[in-house]
XYZ file of N, CA, C and O in Angstrom:
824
model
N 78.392 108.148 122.832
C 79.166 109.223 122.242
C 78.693 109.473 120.820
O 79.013 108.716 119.903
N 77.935 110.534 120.651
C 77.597 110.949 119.020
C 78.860 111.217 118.129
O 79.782 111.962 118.462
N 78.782 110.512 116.949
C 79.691 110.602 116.077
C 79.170 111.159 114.855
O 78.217 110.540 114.383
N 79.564 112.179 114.229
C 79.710 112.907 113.281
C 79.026 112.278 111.928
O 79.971 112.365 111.145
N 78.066 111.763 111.274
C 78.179 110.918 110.205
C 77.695 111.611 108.852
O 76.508 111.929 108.778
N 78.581 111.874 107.737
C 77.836 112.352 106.817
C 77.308 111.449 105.780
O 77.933 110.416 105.542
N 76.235 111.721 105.141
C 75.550 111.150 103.752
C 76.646 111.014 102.838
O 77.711 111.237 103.412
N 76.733 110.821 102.018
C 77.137 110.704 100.855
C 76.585 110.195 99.589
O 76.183 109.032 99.580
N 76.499 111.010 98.362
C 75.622 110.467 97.420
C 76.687 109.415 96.641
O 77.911 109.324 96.735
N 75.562 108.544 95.708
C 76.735 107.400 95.488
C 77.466 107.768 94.096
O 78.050 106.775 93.663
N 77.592 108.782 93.354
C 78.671 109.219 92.728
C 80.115 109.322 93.276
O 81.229 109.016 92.849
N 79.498 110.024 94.688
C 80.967 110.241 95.102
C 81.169 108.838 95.949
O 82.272 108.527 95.501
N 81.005 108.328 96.399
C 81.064 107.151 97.188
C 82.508 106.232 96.185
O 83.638 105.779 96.368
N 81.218 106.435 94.831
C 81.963 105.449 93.833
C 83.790 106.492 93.389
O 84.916 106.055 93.149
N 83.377 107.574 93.447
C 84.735 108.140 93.192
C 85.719 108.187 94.303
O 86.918 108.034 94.065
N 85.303 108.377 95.429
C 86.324 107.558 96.850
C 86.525 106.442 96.931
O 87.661 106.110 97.271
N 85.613 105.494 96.683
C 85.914 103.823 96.670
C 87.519 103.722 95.406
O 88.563 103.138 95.696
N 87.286 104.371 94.229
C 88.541 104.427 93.605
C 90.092 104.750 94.044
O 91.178 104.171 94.017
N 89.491 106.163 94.511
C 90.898 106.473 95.312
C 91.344 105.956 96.349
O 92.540 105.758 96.562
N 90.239 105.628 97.255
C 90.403 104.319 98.729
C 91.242 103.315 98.148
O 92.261 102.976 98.749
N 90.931 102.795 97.040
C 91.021 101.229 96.558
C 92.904 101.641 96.317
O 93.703 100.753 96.617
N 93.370 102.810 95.852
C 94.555 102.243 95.874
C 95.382 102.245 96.974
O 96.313 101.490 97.255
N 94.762 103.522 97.767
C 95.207 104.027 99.162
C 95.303 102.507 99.717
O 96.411 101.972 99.772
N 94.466 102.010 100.013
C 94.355 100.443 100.911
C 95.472 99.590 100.155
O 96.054 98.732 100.819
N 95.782 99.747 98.934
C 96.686 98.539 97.785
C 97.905 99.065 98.942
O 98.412 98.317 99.777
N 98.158 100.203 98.805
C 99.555 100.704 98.853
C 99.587 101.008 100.331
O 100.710 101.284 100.753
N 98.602 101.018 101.213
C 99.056 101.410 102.795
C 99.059 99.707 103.524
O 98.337 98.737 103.290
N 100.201 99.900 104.465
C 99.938 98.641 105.934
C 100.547 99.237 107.185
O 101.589 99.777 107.557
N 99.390 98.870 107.633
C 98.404 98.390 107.724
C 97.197 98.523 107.234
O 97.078 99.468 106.454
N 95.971 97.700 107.490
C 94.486 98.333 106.483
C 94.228 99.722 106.936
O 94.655 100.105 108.026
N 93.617 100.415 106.226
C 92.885 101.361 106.160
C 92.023 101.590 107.432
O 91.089 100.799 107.564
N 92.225 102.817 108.669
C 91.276 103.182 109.310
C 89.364 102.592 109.068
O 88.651 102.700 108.071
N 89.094 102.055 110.284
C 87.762 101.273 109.299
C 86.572 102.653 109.068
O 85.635 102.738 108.273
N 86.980 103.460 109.932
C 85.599 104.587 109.577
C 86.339 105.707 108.717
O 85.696 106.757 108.735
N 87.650 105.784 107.883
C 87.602 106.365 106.780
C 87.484 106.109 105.504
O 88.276 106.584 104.691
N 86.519 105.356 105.172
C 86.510 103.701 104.076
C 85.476 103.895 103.749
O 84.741 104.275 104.660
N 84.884 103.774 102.472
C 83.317 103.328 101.854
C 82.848 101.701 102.595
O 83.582 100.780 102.957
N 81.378 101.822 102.627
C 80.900 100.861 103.249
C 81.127 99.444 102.427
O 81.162 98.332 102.953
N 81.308 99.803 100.684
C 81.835 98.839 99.917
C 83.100 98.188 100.513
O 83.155 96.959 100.459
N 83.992 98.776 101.004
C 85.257 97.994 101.466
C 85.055 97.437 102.672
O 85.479 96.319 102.962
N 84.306 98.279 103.556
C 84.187 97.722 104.687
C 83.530 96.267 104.713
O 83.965 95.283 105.312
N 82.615 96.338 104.086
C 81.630 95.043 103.980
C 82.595 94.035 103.208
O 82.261 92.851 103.224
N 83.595 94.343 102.630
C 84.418 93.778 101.573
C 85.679 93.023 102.519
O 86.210 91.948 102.242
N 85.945 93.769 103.528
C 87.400 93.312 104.376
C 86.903 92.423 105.716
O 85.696 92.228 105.859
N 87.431 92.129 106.254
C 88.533 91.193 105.963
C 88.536 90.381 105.105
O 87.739 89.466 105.311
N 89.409 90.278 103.717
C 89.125 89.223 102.872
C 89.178 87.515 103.389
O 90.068 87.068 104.113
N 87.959 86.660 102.809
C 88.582 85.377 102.900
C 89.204 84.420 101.903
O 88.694 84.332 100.786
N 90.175 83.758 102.192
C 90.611 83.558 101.425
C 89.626 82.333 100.898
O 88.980 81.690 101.726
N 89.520 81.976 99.159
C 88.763 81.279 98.610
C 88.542 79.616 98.848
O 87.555 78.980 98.478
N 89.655 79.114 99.521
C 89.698 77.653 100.293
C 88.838 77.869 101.187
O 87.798 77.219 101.081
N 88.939 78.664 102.150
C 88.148 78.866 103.867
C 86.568 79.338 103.214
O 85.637 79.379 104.019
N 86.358 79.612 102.069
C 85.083 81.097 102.272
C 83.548 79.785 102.555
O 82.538 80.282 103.054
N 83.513 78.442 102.260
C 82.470 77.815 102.745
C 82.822 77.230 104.143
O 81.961 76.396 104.423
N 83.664 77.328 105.039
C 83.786 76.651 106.197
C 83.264 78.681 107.143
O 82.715 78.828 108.235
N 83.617 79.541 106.396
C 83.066 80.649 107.066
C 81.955 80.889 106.888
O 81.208 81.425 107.706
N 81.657 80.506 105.720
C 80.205 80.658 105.382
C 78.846 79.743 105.948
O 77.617 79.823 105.962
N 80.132 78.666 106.478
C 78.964 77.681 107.607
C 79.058 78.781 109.152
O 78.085 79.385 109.602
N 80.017 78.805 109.557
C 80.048 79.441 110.793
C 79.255 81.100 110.648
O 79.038 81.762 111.663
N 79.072 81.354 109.952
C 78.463 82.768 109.644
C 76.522 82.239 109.947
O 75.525 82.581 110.583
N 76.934 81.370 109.113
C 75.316 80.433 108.481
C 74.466 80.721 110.354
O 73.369 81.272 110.447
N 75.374 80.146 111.802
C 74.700 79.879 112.726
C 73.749 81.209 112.836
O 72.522 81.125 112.867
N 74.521 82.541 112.896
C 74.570 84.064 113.303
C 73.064 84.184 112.690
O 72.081 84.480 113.369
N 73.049 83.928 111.411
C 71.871 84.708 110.245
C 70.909 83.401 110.829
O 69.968 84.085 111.231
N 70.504 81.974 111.151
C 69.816 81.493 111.115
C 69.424 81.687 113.310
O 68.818 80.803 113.915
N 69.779 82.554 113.777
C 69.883 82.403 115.318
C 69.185 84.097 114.808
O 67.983 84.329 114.936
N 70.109 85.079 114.277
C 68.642 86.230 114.261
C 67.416 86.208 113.536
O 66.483 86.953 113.835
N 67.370 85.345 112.547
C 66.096 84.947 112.147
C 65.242 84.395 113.235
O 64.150 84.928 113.436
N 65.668 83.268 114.039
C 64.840 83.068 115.032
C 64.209 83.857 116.616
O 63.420 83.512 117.495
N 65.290 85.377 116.282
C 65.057 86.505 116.945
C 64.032 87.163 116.528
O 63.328 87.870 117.249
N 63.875 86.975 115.324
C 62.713 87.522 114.642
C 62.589 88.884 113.017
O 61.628 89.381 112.430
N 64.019 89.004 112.865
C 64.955 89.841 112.371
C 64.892 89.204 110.873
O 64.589 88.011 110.854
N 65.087 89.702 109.865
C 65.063 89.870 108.404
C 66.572 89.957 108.296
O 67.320 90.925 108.438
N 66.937 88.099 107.872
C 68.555 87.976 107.857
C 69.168 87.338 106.969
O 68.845 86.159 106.825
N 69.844 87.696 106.420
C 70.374 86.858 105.361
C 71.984 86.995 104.755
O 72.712 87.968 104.558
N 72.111 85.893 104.614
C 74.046 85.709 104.190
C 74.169 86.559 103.020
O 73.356 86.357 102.117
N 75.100 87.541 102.857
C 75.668 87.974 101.561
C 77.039 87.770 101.874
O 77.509 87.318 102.918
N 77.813 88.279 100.526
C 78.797 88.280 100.303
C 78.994 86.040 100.431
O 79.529 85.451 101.370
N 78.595 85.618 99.637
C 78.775 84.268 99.609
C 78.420 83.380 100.865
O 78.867 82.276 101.176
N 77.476 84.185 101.505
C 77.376 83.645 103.005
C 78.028 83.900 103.688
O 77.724 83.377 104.760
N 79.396 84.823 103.781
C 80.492 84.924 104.205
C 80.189 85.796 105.387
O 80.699 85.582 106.487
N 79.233 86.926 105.117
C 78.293 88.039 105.818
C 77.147 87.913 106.096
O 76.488 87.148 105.392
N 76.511 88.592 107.185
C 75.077 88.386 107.972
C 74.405 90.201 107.687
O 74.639 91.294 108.202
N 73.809 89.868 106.965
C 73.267 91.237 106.710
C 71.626 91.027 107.814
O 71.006 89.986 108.029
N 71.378 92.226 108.239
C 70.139 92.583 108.996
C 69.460 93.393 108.799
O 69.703 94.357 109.526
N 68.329 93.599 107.871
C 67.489 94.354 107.657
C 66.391 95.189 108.231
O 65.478 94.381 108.063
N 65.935 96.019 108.677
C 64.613 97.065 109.759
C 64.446 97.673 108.984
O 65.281 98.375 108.413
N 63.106 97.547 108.709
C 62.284 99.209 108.078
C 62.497 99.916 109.466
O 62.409 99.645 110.664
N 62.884 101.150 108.510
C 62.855 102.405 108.975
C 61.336 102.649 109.728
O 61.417 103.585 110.523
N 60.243 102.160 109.686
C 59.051 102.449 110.353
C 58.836 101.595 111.346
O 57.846 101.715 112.067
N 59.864 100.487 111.533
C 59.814 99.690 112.749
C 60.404 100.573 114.338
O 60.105 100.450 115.526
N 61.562 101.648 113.411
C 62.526 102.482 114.697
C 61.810 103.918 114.418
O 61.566 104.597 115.416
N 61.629 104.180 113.767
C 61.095 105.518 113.645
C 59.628 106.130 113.472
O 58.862 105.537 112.712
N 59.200 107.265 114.123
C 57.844 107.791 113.342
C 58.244 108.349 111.809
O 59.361 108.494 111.315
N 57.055 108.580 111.302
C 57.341 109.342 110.143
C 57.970 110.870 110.095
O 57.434 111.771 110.740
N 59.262 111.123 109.205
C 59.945 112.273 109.497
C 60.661 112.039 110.556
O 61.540 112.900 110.585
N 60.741 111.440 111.309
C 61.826 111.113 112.784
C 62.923 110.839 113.177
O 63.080 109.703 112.728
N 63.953 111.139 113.803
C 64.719 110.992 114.024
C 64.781 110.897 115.129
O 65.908 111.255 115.473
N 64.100 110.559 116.088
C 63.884 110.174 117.850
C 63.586 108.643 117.518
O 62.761 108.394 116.638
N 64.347 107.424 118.316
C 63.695 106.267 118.347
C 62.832 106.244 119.114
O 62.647 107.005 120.064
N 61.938 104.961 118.613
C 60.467 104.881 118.867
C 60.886 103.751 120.186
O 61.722 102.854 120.072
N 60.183 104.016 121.276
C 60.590 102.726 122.761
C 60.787 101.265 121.815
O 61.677 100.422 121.934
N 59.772 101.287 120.962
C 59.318 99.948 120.445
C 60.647 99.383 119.508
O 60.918 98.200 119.303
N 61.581 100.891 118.871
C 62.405 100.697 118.312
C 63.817 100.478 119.173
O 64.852 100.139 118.599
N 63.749 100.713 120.644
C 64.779 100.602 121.397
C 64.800 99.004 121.463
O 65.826 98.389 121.171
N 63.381 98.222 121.940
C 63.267 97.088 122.288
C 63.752 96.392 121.097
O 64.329 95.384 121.506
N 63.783 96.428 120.180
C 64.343 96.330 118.943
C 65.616 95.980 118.784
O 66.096 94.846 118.762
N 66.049 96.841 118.691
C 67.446 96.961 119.089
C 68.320 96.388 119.964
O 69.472 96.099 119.639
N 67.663 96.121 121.520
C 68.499 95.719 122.259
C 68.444 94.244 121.851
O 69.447 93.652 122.250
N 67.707 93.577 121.275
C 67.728 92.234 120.799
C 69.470 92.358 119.871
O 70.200 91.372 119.974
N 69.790 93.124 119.350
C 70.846 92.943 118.571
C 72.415 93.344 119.404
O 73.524 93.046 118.962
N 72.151 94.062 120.655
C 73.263 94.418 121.635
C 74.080 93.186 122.028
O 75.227 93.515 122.328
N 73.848 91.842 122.124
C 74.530 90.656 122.251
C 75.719 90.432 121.382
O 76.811 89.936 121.659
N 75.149 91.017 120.022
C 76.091 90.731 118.865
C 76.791 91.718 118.563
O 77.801 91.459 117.908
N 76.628 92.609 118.779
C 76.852 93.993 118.295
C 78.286 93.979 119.358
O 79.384 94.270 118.883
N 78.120 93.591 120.895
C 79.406 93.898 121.001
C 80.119 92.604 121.024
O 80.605 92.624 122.155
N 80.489 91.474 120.471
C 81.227 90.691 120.144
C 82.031 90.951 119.043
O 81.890 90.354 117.976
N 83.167 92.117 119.311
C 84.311 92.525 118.257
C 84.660 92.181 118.244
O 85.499 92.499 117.401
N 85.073 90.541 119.103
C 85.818 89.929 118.655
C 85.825 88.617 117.537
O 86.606 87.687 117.339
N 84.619 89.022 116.960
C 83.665 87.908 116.288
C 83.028 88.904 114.846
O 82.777 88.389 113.756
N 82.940 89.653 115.001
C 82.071 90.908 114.145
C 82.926 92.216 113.428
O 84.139 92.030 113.523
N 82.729 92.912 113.050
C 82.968 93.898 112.726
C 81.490 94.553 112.321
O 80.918 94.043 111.357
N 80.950 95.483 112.905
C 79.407 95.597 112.530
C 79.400 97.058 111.228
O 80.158 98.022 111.340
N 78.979 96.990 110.751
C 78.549 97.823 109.778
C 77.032 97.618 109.365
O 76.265 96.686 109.124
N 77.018 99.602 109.438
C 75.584 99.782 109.767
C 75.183 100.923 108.749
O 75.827 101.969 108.834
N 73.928 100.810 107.547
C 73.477 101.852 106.661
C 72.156 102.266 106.889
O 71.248 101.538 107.290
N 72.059 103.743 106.556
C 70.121 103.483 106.900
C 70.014 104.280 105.602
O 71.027 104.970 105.491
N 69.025 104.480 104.394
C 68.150 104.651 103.689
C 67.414 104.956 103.785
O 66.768 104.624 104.779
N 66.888 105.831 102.855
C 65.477 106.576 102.839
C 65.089 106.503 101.115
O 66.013 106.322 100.322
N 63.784 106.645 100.660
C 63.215 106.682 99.561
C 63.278 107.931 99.048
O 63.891 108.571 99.902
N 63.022 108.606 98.214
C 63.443 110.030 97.442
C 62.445 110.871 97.465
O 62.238 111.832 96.724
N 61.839 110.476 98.339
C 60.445 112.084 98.991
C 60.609 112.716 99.574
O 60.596 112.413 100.767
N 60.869 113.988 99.196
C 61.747 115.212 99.281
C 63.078 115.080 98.641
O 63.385 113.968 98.210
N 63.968 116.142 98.514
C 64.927 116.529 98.231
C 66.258 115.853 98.406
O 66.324 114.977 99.269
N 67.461 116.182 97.611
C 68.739 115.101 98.005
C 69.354 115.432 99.395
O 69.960 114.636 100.112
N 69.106 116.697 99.643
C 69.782 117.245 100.862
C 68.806 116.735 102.271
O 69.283 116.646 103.403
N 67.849 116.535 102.040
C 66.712 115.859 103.104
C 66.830 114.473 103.489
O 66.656 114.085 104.645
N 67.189 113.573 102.308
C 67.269 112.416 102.486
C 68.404 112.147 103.297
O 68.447 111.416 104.286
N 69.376 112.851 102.750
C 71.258 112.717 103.503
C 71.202 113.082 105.063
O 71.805 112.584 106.014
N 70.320 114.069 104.999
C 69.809 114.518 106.402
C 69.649 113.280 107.646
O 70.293 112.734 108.542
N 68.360 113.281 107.017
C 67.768 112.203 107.843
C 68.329 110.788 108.036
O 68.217 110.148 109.081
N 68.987 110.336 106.841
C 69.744 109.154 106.997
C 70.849 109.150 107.983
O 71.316 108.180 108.579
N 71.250 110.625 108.069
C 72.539 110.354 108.918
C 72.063 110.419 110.347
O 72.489 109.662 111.219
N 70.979 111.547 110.588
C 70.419 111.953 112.224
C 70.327 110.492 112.408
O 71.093 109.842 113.121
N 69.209 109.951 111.629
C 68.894 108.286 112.400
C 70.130 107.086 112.814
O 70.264 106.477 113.875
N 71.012 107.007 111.457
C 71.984 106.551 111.898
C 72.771 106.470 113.053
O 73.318 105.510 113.595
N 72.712 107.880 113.376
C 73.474 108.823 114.526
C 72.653 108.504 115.387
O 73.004 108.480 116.567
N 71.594 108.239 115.077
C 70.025 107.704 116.588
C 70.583 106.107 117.263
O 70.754 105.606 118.374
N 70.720 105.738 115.891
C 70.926 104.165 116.461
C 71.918 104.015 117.205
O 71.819 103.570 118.348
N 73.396 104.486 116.475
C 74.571 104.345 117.099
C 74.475 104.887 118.637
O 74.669 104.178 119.625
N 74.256 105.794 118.651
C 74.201 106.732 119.610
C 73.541 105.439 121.015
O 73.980 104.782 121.960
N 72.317 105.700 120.329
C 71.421 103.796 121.314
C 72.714 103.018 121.599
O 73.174 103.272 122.712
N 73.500 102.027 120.784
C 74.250 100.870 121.057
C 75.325 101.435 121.625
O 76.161 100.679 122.120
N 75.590 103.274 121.690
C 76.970 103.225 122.481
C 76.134 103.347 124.094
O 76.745 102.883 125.056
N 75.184 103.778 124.254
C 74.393 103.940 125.747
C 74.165 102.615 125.938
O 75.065 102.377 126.744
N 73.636 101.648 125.783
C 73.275 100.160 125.518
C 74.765 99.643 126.556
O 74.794 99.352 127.751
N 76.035 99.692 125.404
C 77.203 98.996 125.958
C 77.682 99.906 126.664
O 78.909 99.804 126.680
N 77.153 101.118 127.519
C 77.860 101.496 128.358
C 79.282 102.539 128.137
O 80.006 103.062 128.984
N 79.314 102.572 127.008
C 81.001 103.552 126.107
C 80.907 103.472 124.639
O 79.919 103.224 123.948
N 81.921 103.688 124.349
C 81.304 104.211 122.667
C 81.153 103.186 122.204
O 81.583 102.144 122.699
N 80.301 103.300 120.817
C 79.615 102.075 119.732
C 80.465 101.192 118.817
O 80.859 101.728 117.781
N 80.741 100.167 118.996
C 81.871 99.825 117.795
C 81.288 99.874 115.978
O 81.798 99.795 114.860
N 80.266 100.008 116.435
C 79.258 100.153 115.322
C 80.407 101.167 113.944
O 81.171 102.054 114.323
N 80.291 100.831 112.652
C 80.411 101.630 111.727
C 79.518 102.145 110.995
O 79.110 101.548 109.999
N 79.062 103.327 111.354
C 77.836 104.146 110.581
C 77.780 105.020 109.238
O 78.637 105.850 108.933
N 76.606 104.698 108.456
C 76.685 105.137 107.072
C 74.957 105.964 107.264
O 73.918 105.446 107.674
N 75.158 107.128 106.876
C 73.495 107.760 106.025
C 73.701 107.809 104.394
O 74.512 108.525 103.807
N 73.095 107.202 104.005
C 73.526 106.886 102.371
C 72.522 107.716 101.847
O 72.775 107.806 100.646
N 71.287 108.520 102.168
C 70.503 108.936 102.016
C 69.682 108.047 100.709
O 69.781 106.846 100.962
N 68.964 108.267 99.492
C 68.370 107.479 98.840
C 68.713 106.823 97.736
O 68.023 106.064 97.057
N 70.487 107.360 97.507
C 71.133 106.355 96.316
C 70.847 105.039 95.895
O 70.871 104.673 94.720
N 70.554 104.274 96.951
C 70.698 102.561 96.993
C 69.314 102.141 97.248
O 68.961 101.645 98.317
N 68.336 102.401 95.988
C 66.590 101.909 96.832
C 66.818 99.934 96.592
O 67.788 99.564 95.931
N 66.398 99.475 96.851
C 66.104 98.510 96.749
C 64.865 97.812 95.832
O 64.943 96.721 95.267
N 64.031 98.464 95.832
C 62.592 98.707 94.929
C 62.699 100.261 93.839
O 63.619 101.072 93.737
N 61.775 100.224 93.368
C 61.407 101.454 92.392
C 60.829 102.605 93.329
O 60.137 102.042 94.177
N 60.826 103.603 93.476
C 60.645 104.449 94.526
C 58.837 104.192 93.780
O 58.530 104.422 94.949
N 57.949 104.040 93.286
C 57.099 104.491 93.051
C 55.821 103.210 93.825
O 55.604 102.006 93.689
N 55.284 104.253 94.579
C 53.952 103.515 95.129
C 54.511 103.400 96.904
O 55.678 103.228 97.256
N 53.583 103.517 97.605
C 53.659 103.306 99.324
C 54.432 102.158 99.904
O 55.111 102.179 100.931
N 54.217 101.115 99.058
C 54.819 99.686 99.488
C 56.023 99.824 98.960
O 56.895 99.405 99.721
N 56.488 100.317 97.788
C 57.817 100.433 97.466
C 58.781 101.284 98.367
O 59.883 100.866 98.721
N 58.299 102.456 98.692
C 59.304 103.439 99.543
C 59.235 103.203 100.712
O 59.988 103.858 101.432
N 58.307 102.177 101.369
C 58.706 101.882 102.527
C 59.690 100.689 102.589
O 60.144 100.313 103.670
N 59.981 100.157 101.533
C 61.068 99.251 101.430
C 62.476 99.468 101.141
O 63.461 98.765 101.365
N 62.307 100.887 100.454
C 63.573 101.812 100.726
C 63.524 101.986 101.689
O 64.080 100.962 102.086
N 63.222 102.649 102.759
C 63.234 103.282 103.831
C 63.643 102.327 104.851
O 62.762 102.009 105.650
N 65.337 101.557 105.059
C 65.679 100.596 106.085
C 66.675 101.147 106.532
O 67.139 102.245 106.226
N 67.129 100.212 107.460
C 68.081 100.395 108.012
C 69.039 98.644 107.845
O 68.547 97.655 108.388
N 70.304 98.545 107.089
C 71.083 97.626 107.372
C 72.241 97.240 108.242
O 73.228 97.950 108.050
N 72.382 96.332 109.120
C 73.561 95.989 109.658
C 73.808 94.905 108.718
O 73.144 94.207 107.951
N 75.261 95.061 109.148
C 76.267 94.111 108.141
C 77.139 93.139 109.029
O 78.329 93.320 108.769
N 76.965 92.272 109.887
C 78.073 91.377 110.694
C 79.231 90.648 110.315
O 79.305 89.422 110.231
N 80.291 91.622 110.051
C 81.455 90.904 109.120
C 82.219 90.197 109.682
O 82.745 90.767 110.638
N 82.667 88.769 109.466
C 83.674 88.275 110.564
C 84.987 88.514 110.928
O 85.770 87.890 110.212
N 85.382 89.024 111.571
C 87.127 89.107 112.126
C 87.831 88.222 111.413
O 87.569 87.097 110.989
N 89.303 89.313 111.316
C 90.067 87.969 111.205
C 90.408 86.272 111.948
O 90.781 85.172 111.538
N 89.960 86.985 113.427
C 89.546 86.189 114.687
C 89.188 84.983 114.560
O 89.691 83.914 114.905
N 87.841 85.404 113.785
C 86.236 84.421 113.414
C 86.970 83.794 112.452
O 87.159 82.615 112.750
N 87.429 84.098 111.481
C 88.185 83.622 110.136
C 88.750 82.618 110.225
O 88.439 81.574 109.652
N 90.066 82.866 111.280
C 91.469 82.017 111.442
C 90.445 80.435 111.975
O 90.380 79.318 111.462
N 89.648 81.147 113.436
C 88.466 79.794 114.058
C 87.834 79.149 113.250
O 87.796 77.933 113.436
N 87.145 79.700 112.118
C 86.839 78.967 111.189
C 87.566 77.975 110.103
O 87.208 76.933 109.553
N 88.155 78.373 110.076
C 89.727 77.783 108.903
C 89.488 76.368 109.400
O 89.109 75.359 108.805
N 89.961 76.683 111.203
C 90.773 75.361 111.644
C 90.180 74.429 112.021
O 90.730 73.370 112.324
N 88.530 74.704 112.098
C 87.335 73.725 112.425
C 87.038 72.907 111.280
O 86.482 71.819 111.433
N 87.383 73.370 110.073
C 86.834 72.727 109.015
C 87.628 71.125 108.879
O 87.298 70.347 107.984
């Protein structure tokens, strides 16, 4: 099921994350997860500061099991999160927004995890480097986004639990300048956040 996803540049991101931030203080239940900046999303479920290294071991298995998938993985948020990194030239041709077969095979390596909601909350950004225009980048970040998701809701058979972001080129990671740099902008991140689920399981193992 294609879902709608727009860019957003990170001015405004940062000026919704404000107004979100009190909306979420003052609403309960949480906040709808796909009307939210990817900052909160990646941010919630909070853990609490006793539990955050007994989650951060149980997180630890996830990031050291897709590394051995072959995947560019690593704990943020205190280990607490499994971030997953793809150049954009691993799923895509240049200018593209059709996945590449090579980028399907790709992918389905991550369909195992992707639907364990009851373990995950997935959050997903793709990026581009600043060649061409602001309206080009937002473009394309979102079609691809919309490529992938689109993949993991056909993959599982019904829609994607996936949360999708085109951030277009706000967030480079490198200096846009030189070939090796903008292809390092040019990714795509998943974010594997743990449930409250994963959380509570973790607590009680420790």
């Amino acid at each position: 099921m294609k879902r709608s996803i727009m860019a957003v540049s990170r001015p405004l991101i940062a000026a919704l994350g404000m107004i979100l931030s009190v909306a979420v203080f003052a609403a309960e239940p949480a906040e709808d997860p796909y009307s939210v900046n990817i900052e909160q999303n990646i941010a919630t479920p909070e853990v609490n500061p006793k539990h955050s290294e007994a989650v951060a071991n149980a997180m630890g298995l996830l990031t050291r099991t897709l590394k051995q998938a072959g995947f560019e993985a690593q704990g943020v948020r205190k280990g607490e999160v499994t971030m997953v990194t793809i150049p954009c030239r691993s799923l895509f041709g240049a200018n593209s927004t059709s996945l590449k077969d090579g980028g399907k095979q790709i992918l389905a390596k991550l369909v195992p995890y992707i639907k364990r909601d009851d373990k995950y909350k997935v959050v997903m950004a793709v990026h581009s480097d600043d060649t061409g225009d602001e309206i080009y980048a937002e473009r394309i970040t979102a079609d691809r986004v919309n490529a992938i998701d689109e993949y993991f809701a056909h993959a599982l058979g019904g829609e994607s639990p996936v949360i999708p972001y085109g951030l277009g080129y706000d967030e480079p990671v490198a200096p846009n300048t030189g070939v090796a740099n903008r292809e390092k902008n040019r990714r795509v991140e998943i974010y594997f956040v743990p449930t409250k689920d994963f959380i509570d399981k973790a607590r009680k193992k420790k």
